[in-house]
Backbone as numpy.savetxt, mean C-alpha at the origin, in Angstrom:
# Nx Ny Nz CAx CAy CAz Cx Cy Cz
9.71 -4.44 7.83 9.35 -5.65 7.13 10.44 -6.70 7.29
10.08 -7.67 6.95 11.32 -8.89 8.39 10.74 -9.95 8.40
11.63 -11.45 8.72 11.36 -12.54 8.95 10.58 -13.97 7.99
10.84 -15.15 7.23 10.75 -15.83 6.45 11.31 -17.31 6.80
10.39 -17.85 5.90 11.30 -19.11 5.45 10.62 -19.62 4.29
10.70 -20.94 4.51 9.34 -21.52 3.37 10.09 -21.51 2.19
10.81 -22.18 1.62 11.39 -22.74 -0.18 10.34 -23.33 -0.75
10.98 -23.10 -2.31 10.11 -24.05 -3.07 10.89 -23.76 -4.17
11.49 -25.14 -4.94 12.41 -25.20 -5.85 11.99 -24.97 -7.38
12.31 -24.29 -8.37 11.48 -23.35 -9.24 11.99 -24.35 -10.54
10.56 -24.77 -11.12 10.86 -26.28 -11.99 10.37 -25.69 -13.57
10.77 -25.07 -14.51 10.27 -24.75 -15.38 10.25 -25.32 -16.81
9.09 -26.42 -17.10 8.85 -26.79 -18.41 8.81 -25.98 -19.45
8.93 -24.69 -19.44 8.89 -24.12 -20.54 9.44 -22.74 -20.42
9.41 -21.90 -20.30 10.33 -20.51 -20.53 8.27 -20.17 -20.27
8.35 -18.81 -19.60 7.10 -18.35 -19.54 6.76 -17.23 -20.68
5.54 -16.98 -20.94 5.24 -15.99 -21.71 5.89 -14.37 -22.48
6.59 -14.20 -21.56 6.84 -12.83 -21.75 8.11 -12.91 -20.51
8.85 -11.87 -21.18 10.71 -12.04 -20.71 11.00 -11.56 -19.09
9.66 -10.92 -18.94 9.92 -10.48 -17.54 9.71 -10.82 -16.44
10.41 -11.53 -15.13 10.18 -12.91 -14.15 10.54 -12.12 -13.04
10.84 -13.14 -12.27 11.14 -12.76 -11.10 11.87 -11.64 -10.74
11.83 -10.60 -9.79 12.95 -9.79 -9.54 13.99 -10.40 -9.73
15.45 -9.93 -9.65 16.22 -10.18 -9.50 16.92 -10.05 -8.09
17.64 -11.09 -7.69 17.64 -11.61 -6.29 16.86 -12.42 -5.38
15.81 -12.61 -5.65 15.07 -13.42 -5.31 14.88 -15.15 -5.94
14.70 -15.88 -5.00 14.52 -17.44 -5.52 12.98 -17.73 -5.17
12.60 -18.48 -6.51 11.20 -18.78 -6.55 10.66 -19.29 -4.80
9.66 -19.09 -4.73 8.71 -19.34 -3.12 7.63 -19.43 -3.23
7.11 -20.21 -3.80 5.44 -20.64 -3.95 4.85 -21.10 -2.65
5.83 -21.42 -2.05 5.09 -21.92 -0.16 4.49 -20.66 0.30
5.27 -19.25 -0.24 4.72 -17.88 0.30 3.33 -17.58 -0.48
3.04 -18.15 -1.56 1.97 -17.36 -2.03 0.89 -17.53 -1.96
-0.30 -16.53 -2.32 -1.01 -15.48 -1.69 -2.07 -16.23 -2.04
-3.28 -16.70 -1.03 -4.16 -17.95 -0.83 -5.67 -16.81 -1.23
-6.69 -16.78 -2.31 -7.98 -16.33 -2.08 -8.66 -16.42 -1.05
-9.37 -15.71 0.35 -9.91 -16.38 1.05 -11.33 -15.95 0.96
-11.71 -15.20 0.11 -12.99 -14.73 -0.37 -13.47 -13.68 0.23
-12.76 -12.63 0.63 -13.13 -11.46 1.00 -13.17 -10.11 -0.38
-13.35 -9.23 0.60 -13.42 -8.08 -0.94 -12.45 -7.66 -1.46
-12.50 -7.51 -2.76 -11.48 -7.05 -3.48 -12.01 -5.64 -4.23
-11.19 -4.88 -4.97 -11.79 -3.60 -5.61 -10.73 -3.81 -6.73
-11.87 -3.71 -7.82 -11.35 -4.36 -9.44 -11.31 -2.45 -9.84
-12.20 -1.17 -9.66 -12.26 -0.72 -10.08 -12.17 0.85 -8.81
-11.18 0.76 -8.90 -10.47 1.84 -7.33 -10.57 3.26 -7.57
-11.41 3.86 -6.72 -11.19 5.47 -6.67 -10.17 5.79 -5.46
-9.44 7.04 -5.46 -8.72 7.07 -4.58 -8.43 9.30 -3.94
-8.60 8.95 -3.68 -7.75 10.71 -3.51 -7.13 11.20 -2.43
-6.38 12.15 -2.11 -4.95 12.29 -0.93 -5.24 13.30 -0.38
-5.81 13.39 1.07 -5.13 14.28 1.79 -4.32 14.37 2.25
-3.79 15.83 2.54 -2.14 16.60 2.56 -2.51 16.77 4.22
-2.43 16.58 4.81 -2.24 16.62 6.42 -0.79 18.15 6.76
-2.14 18.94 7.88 -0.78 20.03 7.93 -0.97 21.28 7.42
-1.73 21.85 6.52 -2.01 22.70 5.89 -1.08 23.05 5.08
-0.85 24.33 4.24 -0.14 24.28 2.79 1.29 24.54 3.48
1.35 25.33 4.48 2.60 25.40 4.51 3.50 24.44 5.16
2.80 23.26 5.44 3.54 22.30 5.97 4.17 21.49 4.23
3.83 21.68 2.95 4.16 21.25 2.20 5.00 22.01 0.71
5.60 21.52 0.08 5.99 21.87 -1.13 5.41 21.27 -1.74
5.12 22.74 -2.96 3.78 22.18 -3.70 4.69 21.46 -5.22
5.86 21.43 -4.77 6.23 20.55 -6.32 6.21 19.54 -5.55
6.24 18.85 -4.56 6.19 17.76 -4.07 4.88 16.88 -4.22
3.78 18.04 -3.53 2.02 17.74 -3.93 2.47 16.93 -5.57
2.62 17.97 -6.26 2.06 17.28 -7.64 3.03 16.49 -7.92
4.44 16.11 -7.68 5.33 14.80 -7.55 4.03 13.93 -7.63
3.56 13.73 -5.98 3.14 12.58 -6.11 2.37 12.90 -6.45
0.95 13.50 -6.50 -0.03 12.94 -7.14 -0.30 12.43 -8.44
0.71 13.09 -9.20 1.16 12.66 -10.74 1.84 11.12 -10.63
2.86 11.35 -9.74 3.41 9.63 -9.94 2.85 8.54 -9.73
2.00 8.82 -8.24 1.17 7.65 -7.38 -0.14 7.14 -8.80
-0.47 8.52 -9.60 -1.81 8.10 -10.59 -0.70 7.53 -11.50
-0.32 7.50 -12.32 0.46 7.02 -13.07 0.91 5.51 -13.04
1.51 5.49 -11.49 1.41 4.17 -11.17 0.27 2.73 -10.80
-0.71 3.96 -10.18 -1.43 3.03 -10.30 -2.79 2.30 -11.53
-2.59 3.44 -12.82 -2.98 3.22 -13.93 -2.00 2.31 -14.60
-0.71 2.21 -14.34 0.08 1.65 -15.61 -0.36 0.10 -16.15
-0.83 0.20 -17.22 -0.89 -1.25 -18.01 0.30 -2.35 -17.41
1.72 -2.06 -17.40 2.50 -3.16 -16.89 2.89 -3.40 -15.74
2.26 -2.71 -14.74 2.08 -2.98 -13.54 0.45 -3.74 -13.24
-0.12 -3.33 -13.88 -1.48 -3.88 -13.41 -1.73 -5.04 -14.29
-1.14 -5.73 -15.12 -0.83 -6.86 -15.49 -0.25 -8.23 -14.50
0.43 -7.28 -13.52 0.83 -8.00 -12.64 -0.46 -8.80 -11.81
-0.99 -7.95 -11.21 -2.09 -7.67 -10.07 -3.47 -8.26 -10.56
-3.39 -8.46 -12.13 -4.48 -8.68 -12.68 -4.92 -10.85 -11.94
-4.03 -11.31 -11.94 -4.21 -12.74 -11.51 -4.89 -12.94 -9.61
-5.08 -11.67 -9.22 -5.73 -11.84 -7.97 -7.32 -11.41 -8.03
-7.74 -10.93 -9.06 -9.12 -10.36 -9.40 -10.27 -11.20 -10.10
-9.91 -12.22 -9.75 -11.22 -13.74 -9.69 -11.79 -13.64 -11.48
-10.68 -13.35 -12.24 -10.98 -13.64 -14.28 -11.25 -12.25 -14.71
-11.31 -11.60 -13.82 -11.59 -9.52 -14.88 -10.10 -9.84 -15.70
-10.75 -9.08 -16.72 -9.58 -8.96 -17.46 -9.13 -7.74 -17.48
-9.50 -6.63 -16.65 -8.90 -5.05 -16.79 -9.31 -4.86 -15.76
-8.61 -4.26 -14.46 -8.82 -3.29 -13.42 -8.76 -1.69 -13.90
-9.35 -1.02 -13.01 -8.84 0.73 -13.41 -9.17 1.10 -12.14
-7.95 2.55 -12.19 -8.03 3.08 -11.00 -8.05 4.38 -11.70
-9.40 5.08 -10.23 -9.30 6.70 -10.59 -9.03 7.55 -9.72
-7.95 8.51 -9.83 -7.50 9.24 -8.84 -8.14 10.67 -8.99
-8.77 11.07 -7.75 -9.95 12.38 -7.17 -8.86 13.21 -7.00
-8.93 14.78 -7.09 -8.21 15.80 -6.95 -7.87 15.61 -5.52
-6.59 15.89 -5.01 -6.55 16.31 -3.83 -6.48 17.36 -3.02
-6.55 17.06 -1.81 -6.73 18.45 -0.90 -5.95 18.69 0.26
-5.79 19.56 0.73 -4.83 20.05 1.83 -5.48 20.27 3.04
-5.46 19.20 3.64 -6.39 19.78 5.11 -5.63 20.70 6.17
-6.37 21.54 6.57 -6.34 23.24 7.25 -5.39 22.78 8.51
-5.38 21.81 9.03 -4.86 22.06 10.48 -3.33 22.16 11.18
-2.78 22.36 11.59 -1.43 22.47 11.64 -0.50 21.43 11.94
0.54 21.07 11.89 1.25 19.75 11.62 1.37 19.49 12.73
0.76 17.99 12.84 0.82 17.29 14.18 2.76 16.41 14.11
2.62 16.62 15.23 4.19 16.29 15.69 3.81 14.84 16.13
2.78 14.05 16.35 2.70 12.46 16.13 0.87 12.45 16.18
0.85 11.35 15.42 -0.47 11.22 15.20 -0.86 9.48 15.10
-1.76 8.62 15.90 -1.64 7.65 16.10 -2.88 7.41 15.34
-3.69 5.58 14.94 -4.10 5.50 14.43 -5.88 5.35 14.58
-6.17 5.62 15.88 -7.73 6.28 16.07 -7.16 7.43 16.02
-6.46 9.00 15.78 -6.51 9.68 15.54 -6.60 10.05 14.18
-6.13 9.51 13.18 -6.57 9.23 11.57 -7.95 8.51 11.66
-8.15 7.73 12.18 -9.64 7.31 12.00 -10.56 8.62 12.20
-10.42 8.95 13.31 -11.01 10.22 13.87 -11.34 11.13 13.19
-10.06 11.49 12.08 -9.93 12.65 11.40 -11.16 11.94 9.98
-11.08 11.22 9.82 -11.63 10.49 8.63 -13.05 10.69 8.90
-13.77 10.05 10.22 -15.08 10.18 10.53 -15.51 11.77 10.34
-14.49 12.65 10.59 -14.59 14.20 10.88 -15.31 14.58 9.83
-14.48 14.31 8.57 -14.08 14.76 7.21 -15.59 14.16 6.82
-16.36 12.84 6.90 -17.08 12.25 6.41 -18.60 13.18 7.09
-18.57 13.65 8.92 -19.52 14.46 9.18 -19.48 15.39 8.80
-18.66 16.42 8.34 -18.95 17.71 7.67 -18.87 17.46 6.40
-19.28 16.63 5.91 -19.76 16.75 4.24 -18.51 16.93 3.11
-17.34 16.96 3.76 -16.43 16.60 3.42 -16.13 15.57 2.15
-16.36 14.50 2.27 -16.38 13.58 1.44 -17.56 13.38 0.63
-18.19 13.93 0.15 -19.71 13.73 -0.73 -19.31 13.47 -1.96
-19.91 12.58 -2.76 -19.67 12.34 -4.26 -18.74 10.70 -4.28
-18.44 10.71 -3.24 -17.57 9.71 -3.55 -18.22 8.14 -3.46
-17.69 7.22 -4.33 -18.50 5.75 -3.71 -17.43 4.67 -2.56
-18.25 4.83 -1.77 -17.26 4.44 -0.41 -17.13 3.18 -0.73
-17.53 2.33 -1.22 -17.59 0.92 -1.31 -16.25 0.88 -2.24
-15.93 1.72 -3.16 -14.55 1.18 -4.06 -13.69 3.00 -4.09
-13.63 3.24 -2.90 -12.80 4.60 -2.57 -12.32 4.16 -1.22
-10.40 4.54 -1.58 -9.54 4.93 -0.74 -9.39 6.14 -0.03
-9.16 6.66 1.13 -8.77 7.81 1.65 -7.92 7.98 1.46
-6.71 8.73 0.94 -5.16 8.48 1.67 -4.86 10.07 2.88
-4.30 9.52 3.80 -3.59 10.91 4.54 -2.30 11.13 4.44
-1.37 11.79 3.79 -0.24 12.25 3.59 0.50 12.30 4.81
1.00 12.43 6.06 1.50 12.72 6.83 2.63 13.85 6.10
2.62 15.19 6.71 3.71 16.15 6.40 5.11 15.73 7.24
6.37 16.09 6.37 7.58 16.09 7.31 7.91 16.12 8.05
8.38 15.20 8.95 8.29 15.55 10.39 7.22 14.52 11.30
6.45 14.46 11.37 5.42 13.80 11.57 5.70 12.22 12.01
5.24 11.91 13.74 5.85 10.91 13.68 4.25 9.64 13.85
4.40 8.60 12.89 2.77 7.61 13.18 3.09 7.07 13.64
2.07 6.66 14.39 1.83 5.54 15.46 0.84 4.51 15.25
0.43 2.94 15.57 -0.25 2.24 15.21 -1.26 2.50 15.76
-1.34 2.82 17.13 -2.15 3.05 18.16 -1.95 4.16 18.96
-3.01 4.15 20.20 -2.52 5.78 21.08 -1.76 5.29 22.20
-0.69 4.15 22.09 -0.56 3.91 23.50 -0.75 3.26 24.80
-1.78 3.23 24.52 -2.40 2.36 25.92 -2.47 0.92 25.02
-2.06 0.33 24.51 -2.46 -0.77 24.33 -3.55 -1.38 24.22
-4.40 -1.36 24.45 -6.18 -1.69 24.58 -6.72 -0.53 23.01
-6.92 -1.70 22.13 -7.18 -1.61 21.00 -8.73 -1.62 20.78
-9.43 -2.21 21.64 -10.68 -2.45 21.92 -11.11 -4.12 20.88
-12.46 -4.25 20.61 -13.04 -5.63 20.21 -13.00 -4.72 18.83
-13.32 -3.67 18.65 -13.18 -3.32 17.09 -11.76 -2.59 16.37
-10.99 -3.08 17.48 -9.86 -2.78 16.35 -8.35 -4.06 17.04
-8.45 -4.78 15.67 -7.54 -5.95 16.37 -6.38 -5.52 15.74
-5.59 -6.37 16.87 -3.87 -5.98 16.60 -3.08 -6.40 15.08
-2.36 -4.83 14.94 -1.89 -5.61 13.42 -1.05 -6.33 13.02
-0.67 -6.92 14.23 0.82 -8.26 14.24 0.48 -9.20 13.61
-0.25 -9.19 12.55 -1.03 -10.14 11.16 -0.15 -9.75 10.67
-0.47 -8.82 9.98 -0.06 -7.47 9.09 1.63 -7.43 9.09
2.28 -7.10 8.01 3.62 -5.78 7.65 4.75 -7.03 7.36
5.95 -6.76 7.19 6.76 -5.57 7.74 6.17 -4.08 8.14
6.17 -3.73 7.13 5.78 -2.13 7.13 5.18 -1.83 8.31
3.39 -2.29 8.36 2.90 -2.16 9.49 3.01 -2.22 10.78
4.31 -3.58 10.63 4.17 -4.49 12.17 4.86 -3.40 13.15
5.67 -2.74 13.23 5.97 -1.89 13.79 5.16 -0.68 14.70
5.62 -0.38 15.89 4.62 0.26 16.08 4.32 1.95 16.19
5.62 2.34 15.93 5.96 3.80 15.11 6.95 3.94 13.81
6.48 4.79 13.40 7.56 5.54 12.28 8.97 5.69 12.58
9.26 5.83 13.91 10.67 6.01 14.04 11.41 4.50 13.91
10.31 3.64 14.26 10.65 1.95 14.27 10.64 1.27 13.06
10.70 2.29 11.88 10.24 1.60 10.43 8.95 1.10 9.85
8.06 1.88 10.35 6.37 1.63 10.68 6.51 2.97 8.72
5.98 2.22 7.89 6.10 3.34 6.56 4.37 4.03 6.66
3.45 2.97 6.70 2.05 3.28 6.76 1.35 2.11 7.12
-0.19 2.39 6.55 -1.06 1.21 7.08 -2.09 1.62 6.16
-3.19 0.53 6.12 -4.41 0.78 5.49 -5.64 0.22 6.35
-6.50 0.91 6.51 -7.60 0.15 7.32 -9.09 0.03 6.77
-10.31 0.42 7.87 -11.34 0.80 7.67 -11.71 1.74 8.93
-12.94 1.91 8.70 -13.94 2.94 9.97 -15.41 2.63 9.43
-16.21 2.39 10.43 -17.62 2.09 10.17 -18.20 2.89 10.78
-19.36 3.83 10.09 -20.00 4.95 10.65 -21.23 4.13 10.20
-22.10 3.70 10.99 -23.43 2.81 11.25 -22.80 1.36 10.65
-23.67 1.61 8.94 -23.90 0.88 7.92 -23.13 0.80 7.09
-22.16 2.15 7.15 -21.09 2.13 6.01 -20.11 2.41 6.51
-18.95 1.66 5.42 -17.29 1.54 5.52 -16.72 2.66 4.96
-15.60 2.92 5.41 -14.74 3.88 5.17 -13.74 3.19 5.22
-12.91 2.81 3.86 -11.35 2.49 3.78 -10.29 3.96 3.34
-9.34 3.52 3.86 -8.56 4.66 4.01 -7.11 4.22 4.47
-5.93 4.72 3.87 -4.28 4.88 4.10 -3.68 5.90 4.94
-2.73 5.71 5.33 -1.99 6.72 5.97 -0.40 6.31 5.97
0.26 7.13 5.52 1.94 6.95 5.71 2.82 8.03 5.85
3.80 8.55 5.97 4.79 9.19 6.87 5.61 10.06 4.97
6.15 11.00 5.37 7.04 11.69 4.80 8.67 10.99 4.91
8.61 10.33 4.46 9.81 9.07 4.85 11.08 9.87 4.41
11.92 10.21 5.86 12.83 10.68 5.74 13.84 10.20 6.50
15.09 10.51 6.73 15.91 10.33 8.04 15.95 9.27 8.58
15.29 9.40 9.79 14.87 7.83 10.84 13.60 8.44 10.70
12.87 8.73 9.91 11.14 8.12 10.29 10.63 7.87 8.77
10.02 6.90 9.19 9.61 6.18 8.04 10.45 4.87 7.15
10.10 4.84 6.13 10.72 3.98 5.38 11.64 4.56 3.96
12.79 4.44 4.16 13.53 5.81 3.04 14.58 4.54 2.15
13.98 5.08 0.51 14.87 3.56 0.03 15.41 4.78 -1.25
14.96 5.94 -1.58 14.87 6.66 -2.62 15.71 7.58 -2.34
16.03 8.75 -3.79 16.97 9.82 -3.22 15.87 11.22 -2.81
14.80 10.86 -2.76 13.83 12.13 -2.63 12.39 11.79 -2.01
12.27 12.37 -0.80 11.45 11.79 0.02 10.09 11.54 -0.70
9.64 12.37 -1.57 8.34 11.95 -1.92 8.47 11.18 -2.74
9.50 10.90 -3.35 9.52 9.27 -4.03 8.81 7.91 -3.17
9.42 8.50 -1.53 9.36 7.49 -0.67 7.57 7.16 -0.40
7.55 8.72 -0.40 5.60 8.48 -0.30 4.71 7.94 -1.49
5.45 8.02 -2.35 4.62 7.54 -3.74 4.32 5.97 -3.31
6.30 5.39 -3.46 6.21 3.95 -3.27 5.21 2.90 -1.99
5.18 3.96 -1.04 4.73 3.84 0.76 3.08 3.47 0.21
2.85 4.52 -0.71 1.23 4.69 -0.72 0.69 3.67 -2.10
1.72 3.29 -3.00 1.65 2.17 -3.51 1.11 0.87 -3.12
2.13 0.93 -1.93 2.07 -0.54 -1.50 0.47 -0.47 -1.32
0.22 0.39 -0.27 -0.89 0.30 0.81 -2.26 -0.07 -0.15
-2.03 1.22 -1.12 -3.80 0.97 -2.24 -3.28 -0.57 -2.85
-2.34 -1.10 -3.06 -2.43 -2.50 -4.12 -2.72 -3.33 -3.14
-2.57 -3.01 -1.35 -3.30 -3.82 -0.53 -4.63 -3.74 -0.27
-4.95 -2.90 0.04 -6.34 -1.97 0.10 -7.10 -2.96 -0.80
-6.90 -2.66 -2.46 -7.80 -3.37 -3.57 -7.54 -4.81 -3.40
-6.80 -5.53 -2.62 -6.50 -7.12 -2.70 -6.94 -7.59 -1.99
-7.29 -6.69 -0.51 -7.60 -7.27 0.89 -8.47 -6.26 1.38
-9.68 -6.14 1.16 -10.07 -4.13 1.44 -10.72 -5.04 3.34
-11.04 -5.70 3.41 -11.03 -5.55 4.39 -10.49 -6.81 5.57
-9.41 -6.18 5.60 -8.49 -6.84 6.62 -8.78 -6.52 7.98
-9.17 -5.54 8.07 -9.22 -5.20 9.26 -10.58 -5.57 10.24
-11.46 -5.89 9.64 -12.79 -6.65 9.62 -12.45 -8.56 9.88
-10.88 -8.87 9.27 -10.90 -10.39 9.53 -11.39 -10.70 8.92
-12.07 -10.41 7.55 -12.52 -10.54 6.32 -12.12 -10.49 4.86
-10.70 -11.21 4.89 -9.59 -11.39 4.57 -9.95 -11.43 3.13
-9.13 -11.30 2.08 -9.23 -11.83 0.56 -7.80 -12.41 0.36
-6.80 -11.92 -0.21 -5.70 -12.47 -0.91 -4.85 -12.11 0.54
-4.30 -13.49 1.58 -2.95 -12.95 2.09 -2.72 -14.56 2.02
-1.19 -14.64 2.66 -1.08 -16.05 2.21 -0.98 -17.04 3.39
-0.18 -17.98 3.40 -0.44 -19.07 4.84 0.18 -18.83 6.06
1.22 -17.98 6.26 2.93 -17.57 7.20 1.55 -17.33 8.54
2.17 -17.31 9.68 1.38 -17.09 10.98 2.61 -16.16 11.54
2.21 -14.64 11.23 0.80 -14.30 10.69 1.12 -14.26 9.16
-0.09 -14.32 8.60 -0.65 -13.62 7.35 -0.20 -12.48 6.95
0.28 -12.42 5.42 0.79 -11.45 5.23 0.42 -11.46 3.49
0.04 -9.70 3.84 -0.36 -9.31 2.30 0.33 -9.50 0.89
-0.28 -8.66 -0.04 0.70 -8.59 -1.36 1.88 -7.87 -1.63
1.64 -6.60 -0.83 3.17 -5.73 -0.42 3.78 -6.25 0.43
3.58 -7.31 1.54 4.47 -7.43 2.80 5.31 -8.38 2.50
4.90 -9.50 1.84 5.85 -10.60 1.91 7.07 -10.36 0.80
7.04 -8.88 -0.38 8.47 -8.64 -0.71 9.19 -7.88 0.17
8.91 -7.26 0.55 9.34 -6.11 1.78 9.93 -7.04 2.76
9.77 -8.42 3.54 9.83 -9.22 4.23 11.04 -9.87 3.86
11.24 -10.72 2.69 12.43 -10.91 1.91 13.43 -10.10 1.61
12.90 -8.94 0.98 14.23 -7.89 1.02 15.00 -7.58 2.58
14.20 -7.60 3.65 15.23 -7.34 4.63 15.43 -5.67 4.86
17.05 -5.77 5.07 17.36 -4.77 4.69 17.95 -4.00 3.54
17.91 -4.91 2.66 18.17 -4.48 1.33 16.62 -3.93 0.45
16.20 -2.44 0.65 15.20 -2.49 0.08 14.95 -2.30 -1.36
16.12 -1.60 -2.09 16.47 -1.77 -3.36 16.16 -2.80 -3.86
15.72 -3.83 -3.54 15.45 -5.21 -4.10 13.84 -4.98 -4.55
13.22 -4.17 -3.88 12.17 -4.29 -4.17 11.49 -3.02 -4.38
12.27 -1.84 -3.81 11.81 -0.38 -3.95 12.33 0.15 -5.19
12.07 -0.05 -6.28 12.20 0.52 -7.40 11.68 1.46 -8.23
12.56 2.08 -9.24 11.76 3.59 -10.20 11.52 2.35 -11.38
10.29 2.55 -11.53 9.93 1.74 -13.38 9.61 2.36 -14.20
9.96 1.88 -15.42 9.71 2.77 -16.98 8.06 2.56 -16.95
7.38 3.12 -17.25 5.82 3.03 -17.40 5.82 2.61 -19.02
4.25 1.99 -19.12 4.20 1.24 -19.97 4.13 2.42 -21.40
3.41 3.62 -21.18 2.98 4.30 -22.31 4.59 4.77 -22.95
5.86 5.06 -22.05 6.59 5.77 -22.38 7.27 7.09 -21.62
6.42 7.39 -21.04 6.65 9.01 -20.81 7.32 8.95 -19.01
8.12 7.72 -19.07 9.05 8.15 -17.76 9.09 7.16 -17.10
9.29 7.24 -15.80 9.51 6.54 -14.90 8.56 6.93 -13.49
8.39 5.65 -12.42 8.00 5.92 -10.89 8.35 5.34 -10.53
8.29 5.78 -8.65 9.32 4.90 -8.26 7.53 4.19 -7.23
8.00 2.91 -7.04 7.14 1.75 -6.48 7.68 0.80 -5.95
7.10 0.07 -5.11 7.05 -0.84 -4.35 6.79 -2.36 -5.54
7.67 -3.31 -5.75 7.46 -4.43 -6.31 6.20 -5.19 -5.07
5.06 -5.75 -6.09 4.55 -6.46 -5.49 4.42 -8.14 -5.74
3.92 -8.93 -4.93 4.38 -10.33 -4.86 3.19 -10.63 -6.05
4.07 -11.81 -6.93 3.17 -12.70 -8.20 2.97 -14.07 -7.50
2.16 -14.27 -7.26 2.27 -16.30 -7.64 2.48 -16.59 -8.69
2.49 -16.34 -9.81 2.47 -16.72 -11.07 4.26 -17.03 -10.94
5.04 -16.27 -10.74 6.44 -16.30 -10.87 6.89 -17.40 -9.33
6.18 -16.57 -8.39 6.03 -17.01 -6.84 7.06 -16.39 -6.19
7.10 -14.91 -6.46 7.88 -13.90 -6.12 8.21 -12.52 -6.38
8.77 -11.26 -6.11 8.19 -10.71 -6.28 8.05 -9.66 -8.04
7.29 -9.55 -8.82 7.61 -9.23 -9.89 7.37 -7.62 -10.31
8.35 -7.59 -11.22 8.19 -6.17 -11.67 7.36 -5.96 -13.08
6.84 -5.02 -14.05 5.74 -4.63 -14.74 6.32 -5.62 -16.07
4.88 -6.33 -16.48 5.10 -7.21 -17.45 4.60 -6.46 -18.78
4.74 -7.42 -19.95 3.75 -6.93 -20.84 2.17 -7.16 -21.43
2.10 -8.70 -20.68 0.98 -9.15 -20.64 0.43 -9.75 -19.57
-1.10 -9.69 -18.89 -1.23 -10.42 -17.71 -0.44 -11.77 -17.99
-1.02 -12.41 -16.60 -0.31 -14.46 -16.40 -2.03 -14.84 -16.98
């Protein structure tokens, strides 16, 4: 995530609502923020994780790490206060997270991104996915340790249905994991219907994106970003844009803090107190217009 400009000098008639503003380190940037362009959004998100790799490619205190943290986070009242000013006047989003599962196959040593599509269509022909409503359900694929993603297979020739994601990232723009590539979010169209779906890396070492002291921290925050893009922009990949903002290219609600931070990702990869009490997660700050930068969990929407 990389590259900026665009000021905008931060003029405040009044002290805002509630004590909690801008990150810290950051200077207001309303030139960056995030334009409606009337595509889909998902006010009310199902989501669930496959574990890529089979069981023994994983630790199962890790499994329930995240799946406990990633739901947590993406339920929290003062995080979704944030997020609430991109959802066209709802006054409550909710997200529901589906049990997850461990798919059987053995850990791929790189896996590019028609090969996650692939696997997705797989999962969807063997009955795999039944019950679910595709129209406001995420896939996610875990990538196990080790594991290196790729945007593509290589050849460059993406075809007419899958355009290049040099729109897209930091995160994304990259075109492996070893290059700082953390994940991505897309679609897949089987006839009539969409399939949205994530994928990101076991962020360790040099692969992935590592800002935490414990890698599945890194996947919580990774898979953060991706669903708060997913529900803002579900289909980007269609060119059927909703919330990104004016920069050429366009860039989402996770990219343009990630973009600013640089290499300082502490600026924006943070553990937050959750609103009920009972702890902390660690997440990805995402961008406010309201502040016009990037903010951390308030107490009341803007």
């Amino acid at each position: 995530m990389q590259k900026y400009a665009a000021q905008s000098k931060l003029i405040a008639k009044e002290p805002p609502p509630h004590s909690e503003v801008i990150a810290p380190g950051f200077h207001t940037r309303k030139a960056l923020n995030l334009v409606d362009r009337g595509g889909k959004i998902i006010r009310d998100l199902i989501y669930t994780n496959f574990f890529v790799g089979g069981a023994g490619a994983w630790n199962r205190e890790d499994i329930k790490s995240i799946d406990q943290s990633l739901s947590k986070a993406m339920s929290d009242q003062g995080l979704n206060n944030v997020l609430l000013q991109y959802f066209r006047g709802a006054r409550n989003i909710t997200s529901t997270f589906r049990p997850s599962s461990i798919l059987p196959d053995a850990p791929p040593q790189t896996i590019s991104q028609p090969e996650v599509e692939d696997l997705l269509r797989t999962l969807h022909g063997t009955g795999k996915l039944g019950g679910f409503d595709f129209g406001n359900t995420l896939f996610n694929f875990m990538l196990p340790r080790g594991t290196v993603l790729t945007i593509d297979d290589g050849s460059g020739d993406r075809g007419p249905d899958r355009p290049a994601k040099s729109r897209r990232a930091p995160v994304e723009e990259e075109a492996s994991s070893l290059e700082g590539l953390g994940g991505f979010h897309g679609s897949v169209h089987i006839g009539q219907l969409t399939l949205y779906y994530a994928v990101g890396v076991f962020s360790e070492g040099n692969n992935g994106i590592v800002a935490f002291d414990k890698p599945w921290k890194n996947v919580v925050a990774t898979f953060y970003h991706e669903l708060v893009e997913a529900r803002t922009d579900a289909d980007v990949e269609d060119n059927q844009v909703a919330w990104v903002n004016n920069e050429s290219p366009s860039e989402e609600i996770g990219d343009i803090p990630m973009t600013l931070a640089g290499g300082n990702l502490g600026k924006v990869m943070k553990e937050v107190a959750l609103a009920d009490g009972t702890g902390s997660v660690p997440i990805q700050l995402m961008w406010s217009n309201a502040v016009g930068g990037p903010e951390g969990p308030i107490s009341q929407p803007h």
